[in-house]
Short mmCIF file of C-alpha atoms and ligand atoms in Angstrom, two decimals:
data_model
loop_
_atom_site.label_atom_id
_atom_site.label_comp_id
_atom_site.label_asym_id
_atom_site.label_seq_id
_atom_site.Cartn_x
_atom_site.Cartn_y
_atom_site.Cartn_z
CA MET A 1 -150.29 -49.72 -96.87
CA SER A 2 -151.79 -53.18 -96.64
CA ASP A 3 -150.39 -56.02 -98.71
CA LYS A 4 -153.70 -57.68 -99.48
CA ALA A 5 -157.13 -56.94 -100.89
CA ILE A 6 -160.24 -58.43 -99.36
CA LEU A 7 -163.20 -59.35 -101.51
CA GLU A 8 -166.56 -60.34 -100.10
CA ILE A 9 -168.97 -62.46 -102.15
CA ASP A 10 -172.23 -63.71 -100.63
CA GLY A 11 -170.90 -63.05 -97.13
CA GLU A 12 -167.71 -65.04 -97.74
CA LYS A 13 -164.38 -63.15 -97.54
CA TYR A 14 -161.43 -63.88 -99.82
CA GLU A 15 -157.95 -62.41 -99.60
CA PHE A 16 -155.76 -61.61 -102.57
CA PRO A 17 -152.17 -60.38 -102.48
CA LEU A 18 -151.27 -56.91 -103.70
CA VAL A 19 -148.34 -56.72 -106.10
CA ARG A 20 -146.29 -53.53 -106.39
CA GLY A 21 -144.28 -52.35 -109.36
CA THR A 22 -141.02 -50.38 -109.16
CA GLU A 23 -142.94 -47.14 -109.74
CA ASN A 24 -145.32 -47.97 -106.86
CA GLU A 25 -148.15 -49.05 -109.09
CA VAL A 26 -150.38 -51.51 -107.29
CA ALA A 27 -152.19 -54.53 -108.69
CA ILE A 28 -154.47 -57.09 -107.08
CA ASP A 29 -153.19 -60.54 -107.93
CA VAL A 30 -156.39 -62.40 -108.82
CA LYS A 31 -154.74 -65.55 -110.16
CA ALA A 32 -156.40 -67.62 -107.43
CA LEU A 33 -159.83 -65.96 -107.73
CA ARG A 34 -161.67 -68.46 -109.89
CA GLY A 35 -160.40 -71.49 -108.02
CA ALA A 36 -161.00 -70.03 -104.56
CA THR A 37 -164.50 -68.72 -105.31
CA ASN A 38 -165.78 -71.65 -107.27
CA GLY A 39 -165.91 -69.95 -110.65
CA VAL A 40 -166.15 -66.20 -110.08
CA ILE A 41 -164.17 -64.18 -112.63
CA THR A 42 -163.45 -60.48 -113.19
CA LEU A 43 -165.19 -58.65 -116.04
CA ASP A 44 -163.33 -55.79 -117.71
CA PRO A 45 -164.16 -55.18 -121.39
CA GLY A 46 -161.40 -53.25 -123.11
CA TYR A 47 -159.10 -54.27 -120.20
CA LYS A 48 -159.23 -50.76 -118.76
CA ASN A 49 -158.34 -52.11 -115.29
CA THR A 50 -156.58 -55.30 -116.15
CA GLY A 51 -152.85 -55.89 -116.07
CA SER A 52 -152.13 -58.73 -118.49
CA CYS A 53 -148.52 -59.20 -117.43
CA GLN A 54 -145.60 -57.83 -115.46
CA SER A 55 -143.14 -56.04 -117.71
CA ALA A 56 -139.80 -54.27 -117.25
CA ILE A 57 -139.71 -52.58 -120.66
CA THR A 58 -141.78 -49.38 -120.73
CA PHE A 59 -143.20 -47.23 -117.98
CA LEU A 60 -145.92 -44.76 -118.66
CA ASP A 61 -147.94 -42.61 -116.35
CA GLY A 62 -150.93 -41.33 -118.28
CA GLU A 63 -151.97 -38.90 -115.55
CA LYS A 64 -148.58 -37.21 -115.40
CA GLY A 65 -147.73 -37.61 -119.10
CA ILE A 66 -144.56 -39.68 -118.46
CA LEU A 67 -143.09 -42.19 -120.90
CA ARG A 68 -139.84 -44.05 -120.27
CA TYR A 69 -138.14 -46.93 -122.08
CA ARG A 70 -136.17 -49.14 -119.65
CA GLY A 71 -136.06 -46.18 -117.24
CA TYR A 72 -134.87 -43.56 -119.74
CA ALA A 73 -137.14 -40.56 -120.39
CA ILE A 74 -138.50 -40.46 -123.92
CA GLU A 75 -137.47 -36.82 -124.22
CA GLU A 76 -133.82 -37.71 -123.55
CA LEU A 77 -133.83 -40.69 -125.90
CA ALA A 78 -135.45 -38.68 -128.71
CA GLU A 79 -132.76 -36.04 -128.33
CA LYS A 80 -129.64 -38.14 -127.75
CA ALA A 81 -130.09 -41.68 -129.09
CA ASP A 82 -130.61 -43.16 -132.52
CA PHE A 83 -133.29 -45.66 -133.43
CA LEU A 84 -131.05 -48.72 -133.48
CA GLU A 85 -129.66 -47.91 -130.03
CA VAL A 86 -133.21 -47.57 -128.74
CA ALA A 87 -134.16 -50.85 -130.39
CA TYR A 88 -131.26 -52.58 -128.60
CA LEU A 89 -132.21 -50.92 -125.32
CA LEU A 90 -135.83 -52.02 -125.57
CA ILE A 91 -135.06 -55.57 -126.61
CA PHE A 92 -132.08 -56.35 -124.36
CA GLY A 93 -132.67 -53.98 -121.44
CA GLU A 94 -129.50 -51.82 -121.51
CA LEU A 95 -128.04 -49.21 -123.82
CA PRO A 96 -125.42 -50.90 -126.01
CA ASN A 97 -121.76 -49.93 -125.89
CA LYS A 98 -120.04 -49.21 -129.21
CA GLU A 99 -119.01 -52.84 -129.86
CA GLN A 100 -122.41 -54.22 -128.94
CA LEU A 101 -124.14 -51.75 -131.24
CA GLU A 102 -121.77 -52.46 -134.12
CA LYS A 103 -122.26 -56.20 -133.75
CA PHE A 104 -126.04 -55.78 -133.55
CA HIS A 105 -126.05 -53.68 -136.71
CA ALA A 106 -123.68 -56.08 -138.52
CA ASP A 107 -125.90 -59.06 -137.60
CA ILE A 108 -128.98 -57.20 -138.84
CA LYS A 109 -127.23 -56.28 -142.08
CA SER A 110 -126.22 -59.89 -142.66
CA HIS A 111 -129.95 -60.68 -142.87
CA SER A 112 -131.09 -57.71 -144.90
CA VAL A 113 -131.83 -59.64 -148.08
CA VAL A 114 -135.23 -61.25 -148.58
CA ASP A 115 -135.82 -64.28 -150.78
CA ASP A 116 -136.34 -63.09 -154.35
CA ASP A 117 -139.62 -65.03 -154.51
CA VAL A 118 -141.08 -62.46 -152.10
CA LYS A 119 -141.17 -60.13 -155.10
CA LYS A 120 -143.65 -62.50 -156.78
CA ILE A 121 -145.96 -62.22 -153.77
CA ILE A 122 -145.73 -58.42 -153.88
CA ASP A 123 -146.41 -58.48 -157.61
CA ALA A 124 -149.59 -60.43 -157.04
CA PHE A 125 -151.12 -57.64 -154.94
CA PRO A 126 -153.13 -54.99 -156.77
CA LYS A 127 -151.50 -51.54 -156.61
CA SER A 128 -154.62 -50.34 -154.82
CA ALA A 129 -154.01 -52.71 -151.86
CA HIS A 130 -153.59 -50.92 -148.55
CA PRO A 131 -149.89 -51.13 -147.57
CA MET A 132 -150.76 -52.33 -144.06
CA GLY A 133 -152.51 -55.42 -145.46
CA VAL A 134 -149.56 -56.04 -147.76
CA LEU A 135 -147.04 -55.60 -144.93
CA SER A 136 -148.94 -57.89 -142.60
CA SER A 137 -149.15 -60.60 -145.29
CA LEU A 138 -145.49 -60.28 -146.23
CA THR A 139 -144.32 -60.42 -142.62
CA SER A 140 -146.30 -63.60 -142.13
CA ALA A 141 -145.07 -64.99 -145.46
CA LEU A 142 -141.44 -64.51 -144.33
CA THR A 143 -141.99 -67.47 -142.00
CA ALA A 144 -142.19 -69.75 -145.02
CA PHE A 145 -138.79 -68.53 -146.21
CA ASN A 146 -137.23 -68.62 -142.72
CA PRO A 147 -138.73 -71.66 -140.96
CA SER A 148 -135.94 -71.70 -138.35
CA SER A 149 -137.48 -68.56 -136.84
CA VAL A 150 -140.57 -70.44 -135.62
CA ASN A 151 -139.53 -72.89 -132.91
CA VAL A 152 -137.30 -70.60 -130.92
CA ASP A 153 -136.69 -71.46 -127.30
CA SER A 154 -133.12 -70.52 -126.49
CA GLU A 155 -131.91 -66.92 -126.27
CA GLU A 156 -129.61 -67.61 -129.22
CA GLU A 157 -132.47 -68.83 -131.41
CA MET A 158 -134.50 -65.79 -130.39
CA TYR A 159 -131.60 -63.49 -131.23
CA ASN A 160 -131.28 -65.01 -134.69
CA ALA A 161 -134.99 -64.56 -135.38
CA ILE A 162 -134.81 -60.96 -134.07
CA VAL A 163 -131.89 -59.80 -136.22
CA ARG A 164 -133.47 -61.52 -139.23
CA ILE A 165 -136.70 -59.60 -138.95
CA LEU A 166 -134.94 -56.32 -138.12
CA GLY A 167 -132.94 -56.82 -141.33
CA LYS A 168 -135.81 -57.81 -143.59
CA PHE A 169 -138.67 -55.68 -142.30
CA PRO A 170 -137.36 -52.35 -143.69
CA VAL A 171 -137.05 -54.03 -147.09
CA LEU A 172 -140.72 -55.05 -146.91
CA VAL A 173 -141.67 -51.53 -145.81
CA ALA A 174 -139.77 -49.94 -148.68
CA TRP A 175 -140.98 -52.42 -151.29
CA THR A 176 -144.58 -51.98 -150.17
CA MET A 177 -144.26 -48.29 -151.00
CA ARG A 178 -142.25 -48.87 -154.19
CA LYS A 179 -144.89 -51.28 -155.47
CA LYS A 180 -147.56 -48.65 -154.91
CA ARG A 181 -145.51 -46.11 -156.80
CA GLY A 182 -144.64 -48.52 -159.61
CA LEU A 183 -140.91 -48.40 -158.79
CA PRO A 184 -138.56 -51.41 -159.15
CA LEU A 185 -138.08 -53.42 -155.97
CA GLU A 186 -134.46 -52.57 -155.21
CA TYR A 187 -132.21 -52.70 -152.17
CA GLY A 188 -130.51 -49.78 -150.44
CA ASP A 189 -126.94 -49.70 -149.21
CA ASP A 190 -125.67 -51.58 -146.18
CA ASN A 191 -122.90 -49.03 -145.69
CA LEU A 192 -125.53 -46.59 -144.50
CA GLY A 193 -127.06 -46.30 -141.06
CA TYR A 194 -130.27 -48.27 -140.43
CA VAL A 195 -132.59 -45.29 -140.85
CA GLU A 196 -130.62 -43.76 -143.74
CA ASN A 197 -130.88 -47.08 -145.54
CA VAL A 198 -134.65 -47.20 -145.01
CA LEU A 199 -134.99 -43.79 -146.65
CA LYS A 200 -132.75 -44.75 -149.54
CA MET A 201 -134.68 -47.98 -150.13
CA MET A 202 -137.95 -46.07 -150.11
CA PHE A 203 -137.03 -43.11 -152.26
CA LYS A 204 -134.16 -44.11 -154.56
CA SER A 205 -135.12 -43.47 -158.14
CA PRO A 206 -133.75 -46.02 -160.67
CA ASN A 207 -131.91 -43.45 -162.76
CA HIS A 208 -130.71 -40.97 -160.13
CA ASP A 209 -128.15 -41.12 -157.36
CA TYR A 210 -129.89 -40.88 -154.05
CA VAL A 211 -128.70 -37.94 -151.94
CA GLN A 212 -129.29 -38.24 -148.20
CA ASN A 213 -131.03 -35.36 -146.51
CA GLU A 214 -129.93 -35.05 -142.86
CA VAL A 215 -133.14 -33.30 -141.91
CA LEU A 216 -135.20 -36.26 -143.10
CA VAL A 217 -132.88 -38.79 -141.46
CA ASN A 218 -133.09 -36.99 -138.10
CA ALA A 219 -136.84 -36.53 -138.35
CA LEU A 220 -137.45 -40.18 -139.18
CA ASP A 221 -135.04 -41.32 -136.45
CA LYS A 222 -136.98 -39.27 -133.93
CA LEU A 223 -140.39 -40.44 -135.14
CA LEU A 224 -139.34 -44.09 -135.03
CA ILE A 225 -137.94 -43.68 -131.50
CA LEU A 226 -141.14 -42.03 -130.30
CA HIS A 227 -143.21 -44.90 -131.69
CA ALA A 228 -140.88 -47.68 -130.57
CA ASP A 229 -142.88 -48.96 -127.60
CA HIS A 230 -145.91 -48.11 -125.57
CA GLU A 231 -146.39 -51.02 -123.18
CA GLN A 232 -149.55 -53.11 -123.45
CA ASN A 233 -151.44 -51.27 -126.21
CA CYS A 234 -153.75 -53.07 -128.65
CA SER A 235 -151.11 -54.21 -131.16
CA THR A 236 -148.51 -55.12 -128.53
CA SER A 237 -151.04 -57.14 -126.57
CA THR A 238 -151.93 -58.84 -129.84
CA VAL A 239 -148.26 -59.70 -130.45
CA ARG A 240 -147.88 -61.08 -126.91
CA ILE A 241 -151.08 -63.09 -127.01
CA THR A 242 -150.33 -64.51 -130.47
CA GLY A 243 -146.78 -65.35 -129.44
CA SER A 244 -148.06 -66.96 -126.25
CA SER A 245 -149.28 -69.88 -128.35
CA HIS A 246 -145.63 -70.23 -129.52
CA ALA A 247 -146.75 -69.37 -133.02
CA GLY A 248 -143.36 -67.81 -133.89
CA LEU A 249 -142.06 -64.27 -134.00
CA PHE A 250 -142.91 -63.27 -137.56
CA VAL A 251 -146.57 -64.31 -137.45
CA SER A 252 -146.95 -62.70 -134.03
CA LEU A 253 -145.64 -59.47 -135.54
CA SER A 254 -147.97 -59.89 -138.51
CA ALA A 255 -150.91 -60.10 -136.08
CA GLY A 256 -149.64 -56.93 -134.38
CA ILE A 257 -149.49 -55.12 -137.72
CA SER A 258 -153.13 -56.03 -138.39
CA ALA A 259 -154.14 -54.70 -134.97
CA LEU A 260 -152.17 -51.51 -135.54
CA TRP A 261 -153.98 -50.87 -138.84
CA GLY A 262 -157.25 -49.80 -137.19
CA PRO A 263 -158.07 -46.07 -137.09
CA LEU A 264 -158.53 -46.16 -133.32
CA HIS A 265 -154.90 -47.26 -133.01
CA GLY A 266 -152.02 -46.75 -135.46
CA GLY A 267 -154.34 -46.04 -138.36
CA ALA A 268 -155.09 -42.74 -136.63
CA ASN A 269 -152.09 -41.05 -138.29
CA GLN A 270 -153.63 -41.62 -141.72
CA ALA A 271 -157.07 -40.66 -140.40
CA VAL A 272 -155.68 -37.41 -138.90
CA LEU A 273 -154.22 -36.26 -142.18
CA GLU A 274 -157.36 -37.19 -144.10
CA MET A 275 -159.38 -35.26 -141.54
CA LEU A 276 -157.13 -32.18 -141.77
CA GLU A 277 -157.31 -32.36 -145.59
CA ALA A 278 -161.10 -32.58 -145.45
CA ILE A 279 -161.26 -29.55 -143.14
CA LYS A 280 -159.02 -27.61 -145.50
CA GLU A 281 -161.13 -28.58 -148.54
CA ASP A 282 -164.21 -27.54 -146.62
CA GLY A 283 -162.87 -24.00 -146.16
CA GLY A 284 -160.80 -24.53 -143.01
CA ASP A 285 -163.70 -24.03 -140.60
CA THR A 286 -162.28 -25.78 -137.53
CA LYS A 287 -165.21 -24.70 -135.34
CA LYS A 288 -167.59 -26.72 -137.51
CA TYR A 289 -165.52 -29.85 -136.95
CA MET A 290 -165.18 -29.18 -133.24
CA ALA A 291 -168.97 -29.07 -133.05
CA LYS A 292 -169.24 -32.34 -135.00
CA ALA A 293 -166.76 -34.01 -132.65
CA LYS A 294 -168.87 -33.01 -129.65
CA ASP A 295 -172.21 -33.99 -131.21
CA LYS A 296 -173.17 -37.38 -129.78
CA ASN A 297 -175.40 -38.03 -132.82
CA ASP A 298 -172.48 -37.57 -135.16
CA PRO A 299 -169.98 -40.46 -135.39
CA PHE A 300 -167.17 -38.00 -136.21
CA ARG A 301 -164.31 -37.92 -133.71
CA LEU A 302 -161.43 -35.53 -133.70
CA MET A 303 -158.77 -37.94 -134.93
CA GLY A 304 -155.44 -37.66 -133.13
CA PHE A 305 -157.19 -36.60 -129.93
CA GLY A 306 -157.69 -38.68 -126.84
CA HIS A 307 -155.87 -41.72 -125.59
CA ARG A 308 -156.83 -44.73 -123.54
CA VAL A 309 -154.02 -44.14 -121.08
CA TYR A 310 -152.94 -40.49 -121.36
CA LYS A 311 -155.27 -38.19 -119.50
CA ASN A 312 -152.70 -35.46 -119.90
CA PHE A 313 -150.51 -34.32 -122.78
CA ASP A 314 -149.04 -37.26 -124.67
CA PRO A 315 -145.32 -36.51 -124.14
CA ARG A 316 -144.61 -37.80 -127.64
CA ALA A 317 -147.03 -35.25 -129.14
CA LYS A 318 -145.07 -32.40 -127.52
CA ILE A 319 -141.82 -33.56 -129.12
CA ILE A 320 -143.43 -34.20 -132.49
CA LYS A 321 -145.12 -30.79 -132.59
CA VAL A 322 -141.72 -29.10 -132.26
CA ALA A 323 -140.19 -31.51 -134.78
CA ALA A 324 -142.98 -30.76 -137.28
CA ASP A 325 -142.17 -27.06 -137.09
CA GLU A 326 -138.44 -27.74 -137.53
CA VAL A 327 -138.82 -30.18 -140.42
CA LEU A 328 -141.20 -27.95 -142.34
CA SER A 329 -138.98 -24.92 -141.92
CA ASP A 330 -135.77 -26.86 -142.72
CA LEU A 331 -137.36 -28.23 -145.87
CA GLY A 332 -138.84 -24.86 -146.71
CA VAL A 333 -142.33 -26.38 -146.85
CA GLU A 334 -145.33 -24.23 -146.08
CA ASP A 335 -148.19 -26.51 -145.24
CA PRO A 336 -151.56 -24.88 -144.47
CA ILE A 337 -152.52 -28.14 -142.79
CA LEU A 338 -150.06 -27.40 -139.98
CA ASP A 339 -151.97 -24.19 -139.25
CA ILE A 340 -155.28 -26.06 -139.22
CA ALA A 341 -153.78 -28.62 -136.84
CA LYS A 342 -152.49 -25.91 -134.51
CA GLY A 343 -155.85 -24.14 -134.64
CA LEU A 344 -157.75 -27.31 -133.80
CA GLU A 345 -155.38 -28.10 -130.97
CA LYS A 346 -155.78 -24.64 -129.46
CA GLU A 347 -159.57 -24.76 -129.66
CA ALA A 348 -159.77 -28.27 -128.24
CA LEU A 349 -157.48 -27.46 -125.31
CA GLU A 350 -159.76 -24.55 -124.38
CA ASP A 351 -163.04 -26.39 -124.98
CA GLN A 352 -164.97 -27.66 -121.96
CA TYR A 353 -165.96 -30.94 -123.70
CA PHE A 354 -162.32 -31.82 -124.32
CA VAL A 355 -161.15 -30.46 -120.96
CA ASP A 356 -163.77 -32.48 -119.03
CA ARG A 357 -162.84 -35.69 -120.84
CA LYS A 358 -159.10 -35.00 -120.62
CA LEU A 359 -158.70 -35.28 -124.38
CA TYR A 360 -155.28 -34.08 -125.52
CA PRO A 361 -153.44 -34.46 -128.83
CA ASN A 362 -151.83 -37.89 -129.11
CA VAL A 363 -148.65 -39.00 -130.87
CA ASP A 364 -150.36 -39.13 -134.23
CA PHE A 365 -151.81 -35.65 -134.32
CA TYR A 366 -148.63 -34.17 -135.79
CA SER A 367 -146.70 -37.19 -137.12
CA GLY A 368 -148.60 -37.26 -140.43
CA ILE A 369 -147.62 -33.67 -141.14
CA ILE A 370 -143.95 -34.64 -140.90
CA TYR A 371 -144.42 -37.80 -142.98
CA ARG A 372 -146.18 -35.74 -145.63
CA ALA A 373 -143.36 -33.18 -145.72
CA MET A 374 -140.95 -36.09 -146.17
CA GLY A 375 -142.84 -37.19 -149.28
CA ILE A 376 -144.32 -40.33 -147.73
CA PRO A 377 -147.80 -41.12 -149.11
CA VAL A 378 -150.68 -40.99 -146.62
CA GLU A 379 -151.46 -44.70 -146.87
CA MET A 380 -147.88 -45.45 -145.78
CA PHE A 381 -148.13 -43.53 -142.50
CA THR A 382 -149.26 -46.50 -140.45
CA VAL A 383 -146.56 -48.62 -142.09
CA MET A 384 -144.01 -46.11 -140.77
CA PHE A 385 -145.58 -46.49 -137.34
CA ALA A 386 -145.16 -50.28 -137.66
CA LEU A 387 -141.49 -49.83 -138.55
CA GLY A 388 -141.04 -47.74 -135.40
CA ARG A 389 -143.02 -50.14 -133.21
CA LEU A 390 -141.11 -53.20 -134.44
CA PRO A 391 -138.47 -53.19 -131.64
CA GLY A 392 -141.16 -52.70 -129.02
CA TRP A 393 -143.19 -55.64 -130.30
CA ILE A 394 -140.01 -57.75 -130.45
CA ALA A 395 -138.98 -56.74 -126.91
CA GLN A 396 -142.43 -57.57 -125.54
CA TRP A 397 -142.53 -60.91 -127.40
CA ARG A 398 -139.05 -61.81 -126.12
CA GLU A 399 -139.93 -60.86 -122.56
CA MET A 400 -143.10 -62.93 -122.74
CA ARG A 401 -141.21 -65.97 -124.04
CA LEU A 402 -138.30 -65.63 -121.58
CA ARG A 403 -140.70 -65.34 -118.67
CA LYS A 404 -142.42 -68.47 -119.94
CA GLU A 405 -145.80 -66.84 -119.73
CA PRO A 406 -148.78 -69.16 -120.18
CA ILE A 407 -150.93 -69.03 -123.30
CA GLY A 408 -153.19 -65.96 -123.26
CA ARG A 409 -156.75 -67.08 -122.90
CA PRO A 410 -159.26 -64.74 -121.25
CA ARG A 411 -162.52 -65.90 -119.72
CA GLN A 412 -165.98 -64.58 -120.55
CA LEU A 413 -169.35 -64.13 -118.89
CA TYR A 414 -171.80 -66.05 -121.02
CA THR A 415 -175.05 -64.13 -121.68
CA GLY A 416 -176.56 -66.27 -124.45
CA GLU A 417 -179.38 -68.81 -124.50
CA THR A 418 -179.39 -71.56 -121.92
CA LEU A 419 -179.81 -75.17 -123.04
CA ARG A 420 -182.60 -75.65 -125.57
CA SER A 421 -183.48 -78.51 -127.87
CA PHE A 422 -182.91 -78.62 -131.61
CA THR A 423 -185.86 -77.76 -133.89
CA PRO A 424 -185.85 -79.56 -137.25
CA ILE A 425 -185.62 -77.12 -140.21
CA GLU A 426 -189.18 -77.74 -141.45
CA LYS A 427 -190.55 -76.73 -138.05
CA ARG A 428 -188.63 -73.41 -137.72
N1 ACO B 1 -163.16 -36.80 -130.35
C1 ACO B 1 -164.31 -36.55 -129.69
N2 ACO B 1 -164.69 -37.18 -128.56
C2 ACO B 1 -163.86 -38.09 -128.05
C3 ACO B 1 -162.64 -38.39 -128.68
C4 ACO B 1 -162.29 -37.71 -129.87
N3 ACO B 1 -161.14 -37.97 -130.51
N4 ACO B 1 -162.00 -39.37 -127.98
C5 ACO B 1 -162.79 -39.65 -126.94
N5 ACO B 1 -163.92 -38.88 -126.98
C6 ACO B 1 -165.00 -38.86 -125.99
C7 ACO B 1 -165.90 -40.07 -126.12
O1 ACO B 1 -166.98 -39.80 -127.02
C8 ACO B 1 -166.34 -40.27 -124.71
O2 ACO B 1 -167.31 -39.29 -124.41
P1 ACO B 1 -168.52 -39.63 -123.37
O3 ACO B 1 -167.82 -39.91 -122.07
O4 ACO B 1 -169.34 -38.39 -123.38
O5 ACO B 1 -169.21 -40.83 -123.95
C9 ACO B 1 -165.11 -39.91 -123.88
O6 ACO B 1 -164.37 -38.98 -124.70
C10 ACO B 1 -164.21 -41.11 -123.57
O7 ACO B 1 -163.89 -41.77 -124.77
P2 ACO B 1 -163.68 -43.32 -124.92
O8 ACO B 1 -163.89 -43.72 -126.35
O9 ACO B 1 -164.48 -44.05 -123.89
O10 ACO B 1 -162.17 -43.46 -124.55
P3 ACO B 1 -161.25 -44.70 -124.86
O11 ACO B 1 -160.16 -44.68 -123.88
O12 ACO B 1 -162.05 -45.94 -124.99
O13 ACO B 1 -160.69 -44.38 -126.34
C11 ACO B 1 -159.39 -43.54 -128.12
C12 ACO B 1 -159.45 -43.84 -126.61
C13 ACO B 1 -159.81 -44.81 -128.92
C14 ACO B 1 -157.94 -43.23 -128.50
C15 ACO B 1 -160.33 -42.35 -128.45
O14 ACO B 1 -159.93 -41.22 -127.73
C16 ACO B 1 -160.39 -42.03 -129.95
O15 ACO B 1 -161.18 -42.66 -130.67
N6 ACO B 1 -159.54 -41.08 -130.43
C17 ACO B 1 -159.48 -40.78 -131.83
C18 ACO B 1 -158.64 -41.83 -132.55
C19 ACO B 1 -157.16 -41.69 -132.26
O16 ACO B 1 -156.59 -40.60 -132.33
N7 ACO B 1 -156.51 -42.84 -131.99
C20 ACO B 1 -155.06 -42.89 -131.75
C21 ACO B 1 -154.75 -43.27 -130.34
S1 ACO B 1 -153.03 -43.18 -130.08
C22 ACO B 1 -152.41 -44.55 -130.77
O17 ACO B 1 -152.99 -45.59 -130.87
C23 ACO B 1 -151.09 -44.46 -131.30
#
């Protein structure tokens, strides 16, 4: 195969090198395009064909339904690894040995206290505030309490900022939920594993001993692993582009949290459950909602279906569907919503509209059912996604900084008015 692409504009030919990834993906390197062609740019709204960077973190093949972190299949990681190991793998590139993992965890634990004044900020939010807005604000606010995390250039400075946020973020997650439930803002127990401690911080009641439930720990571990990275999605690209201005890790993550909030992205897990609830309330008529989803005059979309990159089964959805069954049966929960979800999935997979458009269930179609069985309120679902995605965002931010990528600044094709002269207000 050739190693260059040829572009012809107004009879003039330009050559651009082809770049190949380790999985034989091919990209046209257009860095020189604008300079060579006297101002011509590429136009690609939604970046459907645009590679924003080279990355060695996550490989996904949407046609084949493959997802790998640092070369390891997601199926194997979900089965054999725990979340902290996966976080280490994503951020530093290799699975940790025992000592490395213990040191990583110890460093995180040494930063797992947040300044007590953060409680005042949380108190100032109304209980009705959406937890994603609260989490985004708090993550940004942490910068004020940890200014050394901003100007990080060396690997050591980056490491310190990374373990700090990995220590403090679960506290913010738990306190966001506790505030909503009117519970005191308490800490967990550093003797526990990372995920066990998250659950304890979220659910511990002030006057009861908290008893760990292995089923919940395993389910959350798995969910967090499955959400941990997904290459250049909307929130991750937001983190990279914010960080590219050297704005600091915490605010870059805060920007990513805001991007994740939207229902077309991470907010889909909340939207899926609300949709399934609405279908149940409406008598469970899935066919009616299938018809709405296909009606171009109806804005309704089947939430949890379709994906920008997967045009095949989202491999994460397969794992989560099985996990949902297991968790519900282990907890002895019978949730009619699971049946509605399975019914919708079956109908959609057999429906020509969905088949033609290659719309399959995505990661969030079943995750909300598990979160609900765990006792996590619907508005917290996207917060749980953010907790899972944290190592991925960090890994991508670190990679971007270590590769000394330039500030992200796309071009545009201007389609507005050309030069015109100012009309005084009395003459308009
Ligand atoms: N229900 C009904 N129709 C759909 C759906 C859906 N969920 N998703 C896509 N379509 C249709 C579109 O109407 C469009 O049809 P057309 O070609 O006849 O106009 C076609 O499929 C292609 O859809 P696009 O919106 O162009 O696809 P895009 O790649 O831009 O969007 C997205 C992907 C945003 C995920 C979309 O499928 C969607 O809105 N899904 C529902 C929300 C959701 O579940 N988001 C979570 C994504 S996973 C994640 O972020 C973790």
